mmCIF file of C-alpha atoms in Angstrom:
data_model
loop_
_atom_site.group_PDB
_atom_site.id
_atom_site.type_symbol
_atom_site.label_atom_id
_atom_site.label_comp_id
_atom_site.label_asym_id
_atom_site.label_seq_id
_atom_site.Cartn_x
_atom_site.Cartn_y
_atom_site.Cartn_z
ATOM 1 C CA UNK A 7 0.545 -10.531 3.539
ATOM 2 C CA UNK A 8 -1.399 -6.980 4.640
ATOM 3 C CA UNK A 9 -4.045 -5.855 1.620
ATOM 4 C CA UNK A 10 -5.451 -2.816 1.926
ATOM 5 C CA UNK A 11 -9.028 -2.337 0.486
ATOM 6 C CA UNK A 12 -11.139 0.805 -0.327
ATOM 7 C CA UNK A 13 -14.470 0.859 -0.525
ATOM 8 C CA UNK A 14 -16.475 2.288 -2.390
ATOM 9 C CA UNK A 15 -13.888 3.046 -5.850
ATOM 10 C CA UNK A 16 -16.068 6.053 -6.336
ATOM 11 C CA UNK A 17 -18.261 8.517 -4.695
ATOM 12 C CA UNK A 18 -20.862 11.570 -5.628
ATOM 13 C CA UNK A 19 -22.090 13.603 -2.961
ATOM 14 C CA UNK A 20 -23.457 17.119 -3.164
ATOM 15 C CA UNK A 21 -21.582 20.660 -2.057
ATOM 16 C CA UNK A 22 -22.014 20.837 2.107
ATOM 17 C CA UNK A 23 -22.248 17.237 3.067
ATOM 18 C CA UNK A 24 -20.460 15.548 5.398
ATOM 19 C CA UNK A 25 -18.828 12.250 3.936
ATOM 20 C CA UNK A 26 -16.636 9.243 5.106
ATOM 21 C CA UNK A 27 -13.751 7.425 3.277
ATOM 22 C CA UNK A 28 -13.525 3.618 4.261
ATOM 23 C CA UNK A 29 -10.124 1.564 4.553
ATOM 24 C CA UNK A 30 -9.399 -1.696 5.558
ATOM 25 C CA UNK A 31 -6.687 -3.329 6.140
ATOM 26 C CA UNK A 32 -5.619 -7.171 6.825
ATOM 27 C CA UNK A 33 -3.059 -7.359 9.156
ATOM 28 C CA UNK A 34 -3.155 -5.230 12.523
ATOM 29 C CA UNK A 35 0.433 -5.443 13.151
ATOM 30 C CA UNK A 36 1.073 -1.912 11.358
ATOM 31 C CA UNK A 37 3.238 1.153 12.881
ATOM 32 C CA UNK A 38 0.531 4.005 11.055
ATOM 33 C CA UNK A 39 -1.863 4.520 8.306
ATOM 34 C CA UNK A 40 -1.132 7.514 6.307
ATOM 35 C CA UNK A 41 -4.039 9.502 4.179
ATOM 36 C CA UNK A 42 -3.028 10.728 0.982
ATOM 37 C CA UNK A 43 -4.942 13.146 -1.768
ATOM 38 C CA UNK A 44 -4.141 12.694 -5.058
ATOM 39 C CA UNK A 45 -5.282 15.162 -8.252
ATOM 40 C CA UNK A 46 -5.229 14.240 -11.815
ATOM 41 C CA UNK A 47 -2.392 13.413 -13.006
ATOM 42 C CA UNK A 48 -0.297 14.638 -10.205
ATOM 43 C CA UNK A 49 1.739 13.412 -7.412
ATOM 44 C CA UNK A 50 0.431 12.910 -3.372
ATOM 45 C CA UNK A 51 -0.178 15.267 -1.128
ATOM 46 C CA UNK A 52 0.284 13.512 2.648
ATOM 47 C CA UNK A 53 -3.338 14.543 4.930
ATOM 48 C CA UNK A 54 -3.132 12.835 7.792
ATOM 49 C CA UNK A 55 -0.989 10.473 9.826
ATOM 50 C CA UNK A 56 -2.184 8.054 12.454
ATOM 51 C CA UNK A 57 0.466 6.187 14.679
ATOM 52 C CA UNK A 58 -0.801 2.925 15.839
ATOM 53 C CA UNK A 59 -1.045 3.863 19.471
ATOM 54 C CA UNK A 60 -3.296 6.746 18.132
ATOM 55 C CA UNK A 61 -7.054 6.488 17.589
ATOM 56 C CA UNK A 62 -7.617 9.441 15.301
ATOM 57 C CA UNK A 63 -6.432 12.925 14.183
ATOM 58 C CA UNK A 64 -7.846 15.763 13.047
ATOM 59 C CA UNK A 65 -6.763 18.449 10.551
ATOM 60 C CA UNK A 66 -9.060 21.495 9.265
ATOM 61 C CA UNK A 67 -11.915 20.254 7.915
ATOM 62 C CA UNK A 68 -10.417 16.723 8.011
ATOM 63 C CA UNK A 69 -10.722 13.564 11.034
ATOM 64 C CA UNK A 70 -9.256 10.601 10.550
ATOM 65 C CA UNK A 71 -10.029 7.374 12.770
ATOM 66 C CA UNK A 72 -8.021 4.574 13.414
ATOM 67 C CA UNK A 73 -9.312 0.878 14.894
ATOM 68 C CA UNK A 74 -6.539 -1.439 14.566
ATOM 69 C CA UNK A 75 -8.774 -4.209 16.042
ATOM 70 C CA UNK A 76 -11.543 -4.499 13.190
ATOM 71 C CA UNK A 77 -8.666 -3.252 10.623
ATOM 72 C CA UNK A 78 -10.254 -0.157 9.579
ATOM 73 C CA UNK A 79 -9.987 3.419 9.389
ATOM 74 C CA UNK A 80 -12.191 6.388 8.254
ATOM 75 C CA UNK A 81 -11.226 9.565 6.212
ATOM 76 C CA UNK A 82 -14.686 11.947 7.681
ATOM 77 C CA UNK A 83 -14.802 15.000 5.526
ATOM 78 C CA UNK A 84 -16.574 18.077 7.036
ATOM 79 C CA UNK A 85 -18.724 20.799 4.845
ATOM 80 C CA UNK A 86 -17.665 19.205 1.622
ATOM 81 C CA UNK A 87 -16.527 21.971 -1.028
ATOM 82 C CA UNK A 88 -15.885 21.150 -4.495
ATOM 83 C CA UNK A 89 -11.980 21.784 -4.222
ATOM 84 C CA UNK A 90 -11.985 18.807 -2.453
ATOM 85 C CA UNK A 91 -12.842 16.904 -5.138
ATOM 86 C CA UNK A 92 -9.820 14.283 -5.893
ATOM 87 C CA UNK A 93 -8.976 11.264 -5.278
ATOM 88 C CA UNK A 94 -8.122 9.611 -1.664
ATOM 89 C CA UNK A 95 -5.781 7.082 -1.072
ATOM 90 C CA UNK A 96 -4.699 5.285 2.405
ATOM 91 C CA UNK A 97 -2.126 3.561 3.124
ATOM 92 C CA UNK A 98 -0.885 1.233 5.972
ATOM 93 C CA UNK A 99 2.866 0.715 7.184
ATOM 94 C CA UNK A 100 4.008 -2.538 7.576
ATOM 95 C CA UNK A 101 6.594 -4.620 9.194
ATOM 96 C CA UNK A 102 9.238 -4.002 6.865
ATOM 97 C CA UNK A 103 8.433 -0.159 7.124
ATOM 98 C CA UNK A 104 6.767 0.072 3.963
ATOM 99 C CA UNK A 105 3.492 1.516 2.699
ATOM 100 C CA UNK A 106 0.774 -0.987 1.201
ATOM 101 C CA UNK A 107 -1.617 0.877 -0.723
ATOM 102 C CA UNK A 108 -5.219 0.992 -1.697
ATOM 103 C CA UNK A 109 -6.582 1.677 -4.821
ATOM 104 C CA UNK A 110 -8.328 4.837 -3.344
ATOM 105 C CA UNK A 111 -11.592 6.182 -3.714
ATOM 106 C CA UNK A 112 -12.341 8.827 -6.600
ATOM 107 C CA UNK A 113 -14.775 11.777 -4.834
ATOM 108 C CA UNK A 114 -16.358 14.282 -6.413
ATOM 109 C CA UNK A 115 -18.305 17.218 -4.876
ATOM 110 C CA UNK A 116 -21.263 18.139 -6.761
ATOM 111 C CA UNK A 117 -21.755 22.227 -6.711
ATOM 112 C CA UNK B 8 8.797 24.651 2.919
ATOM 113 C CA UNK B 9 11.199 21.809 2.193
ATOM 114 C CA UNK B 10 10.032 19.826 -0.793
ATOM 115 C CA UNK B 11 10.848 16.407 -2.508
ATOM 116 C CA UNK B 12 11.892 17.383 -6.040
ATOM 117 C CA UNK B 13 11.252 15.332 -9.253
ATOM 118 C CA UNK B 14 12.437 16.369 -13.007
ATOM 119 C CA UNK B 15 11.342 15.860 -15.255
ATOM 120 C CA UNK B 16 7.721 16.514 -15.251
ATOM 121 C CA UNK B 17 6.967 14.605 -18.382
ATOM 122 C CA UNK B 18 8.689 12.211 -20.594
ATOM 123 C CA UNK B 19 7.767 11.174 -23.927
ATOM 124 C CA UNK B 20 9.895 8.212 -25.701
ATOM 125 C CA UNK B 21 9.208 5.865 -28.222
ATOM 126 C CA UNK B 22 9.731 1.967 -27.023
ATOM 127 C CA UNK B 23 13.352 0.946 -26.984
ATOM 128 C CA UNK B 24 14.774 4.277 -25.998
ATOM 129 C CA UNK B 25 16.595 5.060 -22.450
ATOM 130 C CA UNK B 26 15.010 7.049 -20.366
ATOM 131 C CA UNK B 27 16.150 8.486 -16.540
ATOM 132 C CA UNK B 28 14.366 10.399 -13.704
ATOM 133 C CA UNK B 29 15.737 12.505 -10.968
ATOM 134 C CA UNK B 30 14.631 12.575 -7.302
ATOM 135 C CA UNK B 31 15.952 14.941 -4.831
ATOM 136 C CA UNK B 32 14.413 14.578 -1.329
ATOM 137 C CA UNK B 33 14.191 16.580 1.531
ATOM 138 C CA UNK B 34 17.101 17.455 3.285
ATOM 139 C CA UNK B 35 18.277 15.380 5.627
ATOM 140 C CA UNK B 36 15.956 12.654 4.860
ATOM 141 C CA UNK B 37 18.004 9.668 5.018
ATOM 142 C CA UNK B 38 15.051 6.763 3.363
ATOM 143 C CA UNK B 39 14.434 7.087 -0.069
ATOM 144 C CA UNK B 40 11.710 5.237 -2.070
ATOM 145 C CA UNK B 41 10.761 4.918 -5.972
ATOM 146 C CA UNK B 42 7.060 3.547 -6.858
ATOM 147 C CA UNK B 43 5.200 3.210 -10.400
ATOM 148 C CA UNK B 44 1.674 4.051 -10.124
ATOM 149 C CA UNK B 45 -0.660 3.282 -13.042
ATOM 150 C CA UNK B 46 -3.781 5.428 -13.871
ATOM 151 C CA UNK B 47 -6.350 4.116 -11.544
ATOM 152 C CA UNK B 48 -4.514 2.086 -9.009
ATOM 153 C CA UNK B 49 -2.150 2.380 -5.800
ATOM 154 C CA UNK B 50 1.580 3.299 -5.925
ATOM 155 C CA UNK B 51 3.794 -0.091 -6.251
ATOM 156 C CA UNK B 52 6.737 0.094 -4.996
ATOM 157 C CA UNK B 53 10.408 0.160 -7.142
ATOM 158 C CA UNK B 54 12.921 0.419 -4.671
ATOM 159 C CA UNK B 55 13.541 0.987 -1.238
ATOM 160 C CA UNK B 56 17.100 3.413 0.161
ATOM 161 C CA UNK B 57 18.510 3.637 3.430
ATOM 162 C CA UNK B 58 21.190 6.470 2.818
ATOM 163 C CA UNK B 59 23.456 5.568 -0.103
ATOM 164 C CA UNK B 60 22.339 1.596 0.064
ATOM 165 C CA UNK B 61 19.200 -0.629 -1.501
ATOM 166 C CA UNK B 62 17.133 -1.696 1.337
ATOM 167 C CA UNK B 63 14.563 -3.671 -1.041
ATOM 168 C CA UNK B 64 14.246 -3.645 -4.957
ATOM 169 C CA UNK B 65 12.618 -6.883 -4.859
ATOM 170 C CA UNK B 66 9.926 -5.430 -6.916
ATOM 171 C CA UNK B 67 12.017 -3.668 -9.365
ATOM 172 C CA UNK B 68 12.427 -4.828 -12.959
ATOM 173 C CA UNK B 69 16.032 -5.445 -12.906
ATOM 174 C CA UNK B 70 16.623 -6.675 -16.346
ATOM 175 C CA UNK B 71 15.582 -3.235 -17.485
ATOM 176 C CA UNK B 72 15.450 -0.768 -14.423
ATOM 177 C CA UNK B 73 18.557 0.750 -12.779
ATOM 178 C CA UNK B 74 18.259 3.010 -9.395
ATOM 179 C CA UNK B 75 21.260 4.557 -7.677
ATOM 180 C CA UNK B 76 21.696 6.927 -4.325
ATOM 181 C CA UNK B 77 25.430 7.289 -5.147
ATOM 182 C CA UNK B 78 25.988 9.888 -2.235
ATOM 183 C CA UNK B 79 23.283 9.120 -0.759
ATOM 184 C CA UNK B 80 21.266 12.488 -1.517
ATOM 185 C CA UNK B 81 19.511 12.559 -4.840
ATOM 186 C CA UNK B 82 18.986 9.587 -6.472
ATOM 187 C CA UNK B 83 18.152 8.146 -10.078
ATOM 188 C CA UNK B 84 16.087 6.196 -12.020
ATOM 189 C CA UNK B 85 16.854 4.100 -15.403
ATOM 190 C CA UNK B 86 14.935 2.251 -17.598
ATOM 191 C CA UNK B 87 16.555 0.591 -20.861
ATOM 192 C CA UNK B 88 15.062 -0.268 -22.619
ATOM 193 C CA UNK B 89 11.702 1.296 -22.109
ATOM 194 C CA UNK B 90 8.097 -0.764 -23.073
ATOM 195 C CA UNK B 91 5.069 0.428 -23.794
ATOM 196 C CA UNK B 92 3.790 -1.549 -20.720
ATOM 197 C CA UNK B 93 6.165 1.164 -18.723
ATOM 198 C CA UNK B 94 4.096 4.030 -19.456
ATOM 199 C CA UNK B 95 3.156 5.515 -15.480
ATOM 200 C CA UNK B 96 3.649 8.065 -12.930
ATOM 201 C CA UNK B 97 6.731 7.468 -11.189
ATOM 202 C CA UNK B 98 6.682 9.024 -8.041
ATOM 203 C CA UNK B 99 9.724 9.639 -5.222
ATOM 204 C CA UNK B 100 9.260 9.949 -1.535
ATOM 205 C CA UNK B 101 11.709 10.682 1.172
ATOM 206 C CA UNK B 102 11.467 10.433 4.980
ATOM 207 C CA UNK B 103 13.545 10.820 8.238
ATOM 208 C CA UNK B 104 13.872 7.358 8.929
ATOM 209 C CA UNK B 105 12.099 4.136 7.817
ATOM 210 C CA UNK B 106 9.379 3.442 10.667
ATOM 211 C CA UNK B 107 6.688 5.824 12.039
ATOM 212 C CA UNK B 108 7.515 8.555 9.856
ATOM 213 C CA UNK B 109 5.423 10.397 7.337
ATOM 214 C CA UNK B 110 6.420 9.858 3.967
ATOM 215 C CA UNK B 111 6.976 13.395 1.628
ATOM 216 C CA UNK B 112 5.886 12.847 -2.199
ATOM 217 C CA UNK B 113 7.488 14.573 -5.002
ATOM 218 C CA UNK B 114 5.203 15.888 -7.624
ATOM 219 C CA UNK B 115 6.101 13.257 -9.844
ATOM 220 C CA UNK B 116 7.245 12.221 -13.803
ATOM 221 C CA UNK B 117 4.582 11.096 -16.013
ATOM 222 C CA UNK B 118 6.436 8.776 -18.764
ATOM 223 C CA UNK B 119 4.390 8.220 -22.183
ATOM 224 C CA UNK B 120 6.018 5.277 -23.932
ATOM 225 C CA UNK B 121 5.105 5.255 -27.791
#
């Protein structure tokens, strides 16, 4: 059965850093691994979309990398601002076409 | 830009009452999907629609949870009666087709059960 883990739950990092978002993920057998931003109390917001014959894509600001080997992929923030404060969730699709979440990782950007 | 849309917004009942939420997804998306997400963890899947039919609803609370896709567009979701363990986001997504496609969230209903 495919888990999906994110580590760490939470992270503080000042205005201007560069950061990195850790999933994991069980099984390798999975068609992508979406990125998803979430604000309080409202719904997703999709960021980035890796196929599983893809190794990363990029989007503004925003890389993400996918190693189906180890079961991992980073979310690698550039120039952090504090509108990017939210929380991140990934998720992986499985077999049966369906998205197994993480609990996602609650960042906020220090001004 | 085409949107998944969600009403309401917010929903407050007292325990016991019915309750019902309305997804409409993007056109032309043919795979629908309802999840609960409580404050603090992932979305958990509901139910799972390939056009007008359930593809999976193993996960959904049947003895008080109703979904329907009657024409296959918008869809709907029931609970009777509702708990105060129901209180959640409950999101909608749509997408063109079940594998390697990106999945489109609605902005969601936030149910307060009293």
């Amino acid at each position: 059965k495919q888990e999906v883990t994110q580590i760490p739950a939470a992270l503080s990092v000042p205005e201007g850093e560069n950061l990195v978002l850790n999933c994991s993920f069980t099984d390798s057998a999975i068609y992508n691994l979406q990125w998803f931003r979430q604000d309080p109390g409202k719904g997703l917001t999709s960021l980035l979309l890796i196929q599983s014959s893809q190794r990363e894509q990029t989007s503004g600001r925003l890389n993400a990398s996918l190693d189906k080997s180890s079961g991992r992929s980073t979310l690698y923030i550039a120039a952090s601002q504090p509108g990017d404060s939210a929380t991140y969730l990934c998720a992986a699709t499985d077999s049966n076409y369906q998205l197994i979440w993480g609990a996602g990782t609650k960042l906020i950007i220090k001004p | 830009e085409a949107e998944v849309a969600q009403s309401p917004r917010y929903k407050i009942t007292e325990k016991s009452q019915a309750v019902a939420f309305w997804c409409d997804p993007i056109s032309g998306h043919a795979t629908l999907y309802w999840y609960r997400q409580i404050l603090g963890q992932g979305p958990e899947l509901l139910v799972q629609f390939q056009d007008e039919s359930v593809v999976d609803d193993s996960q959904l609370p049947k003895d008080r949870f109703s979904a329907e896709r009657l024409k296959g567009v918008d869809s709907t979701l029931k609970i009777q009666p509702a708990e105060l363990g129901d209180s959640a986001m409950y999101l909608c997504a749509s997408t063109l087709s079940g594998k390697n496609n990106e999945q489109f969230f609605g902005p969601g209903t936030r149910l307060t059960v009293l």
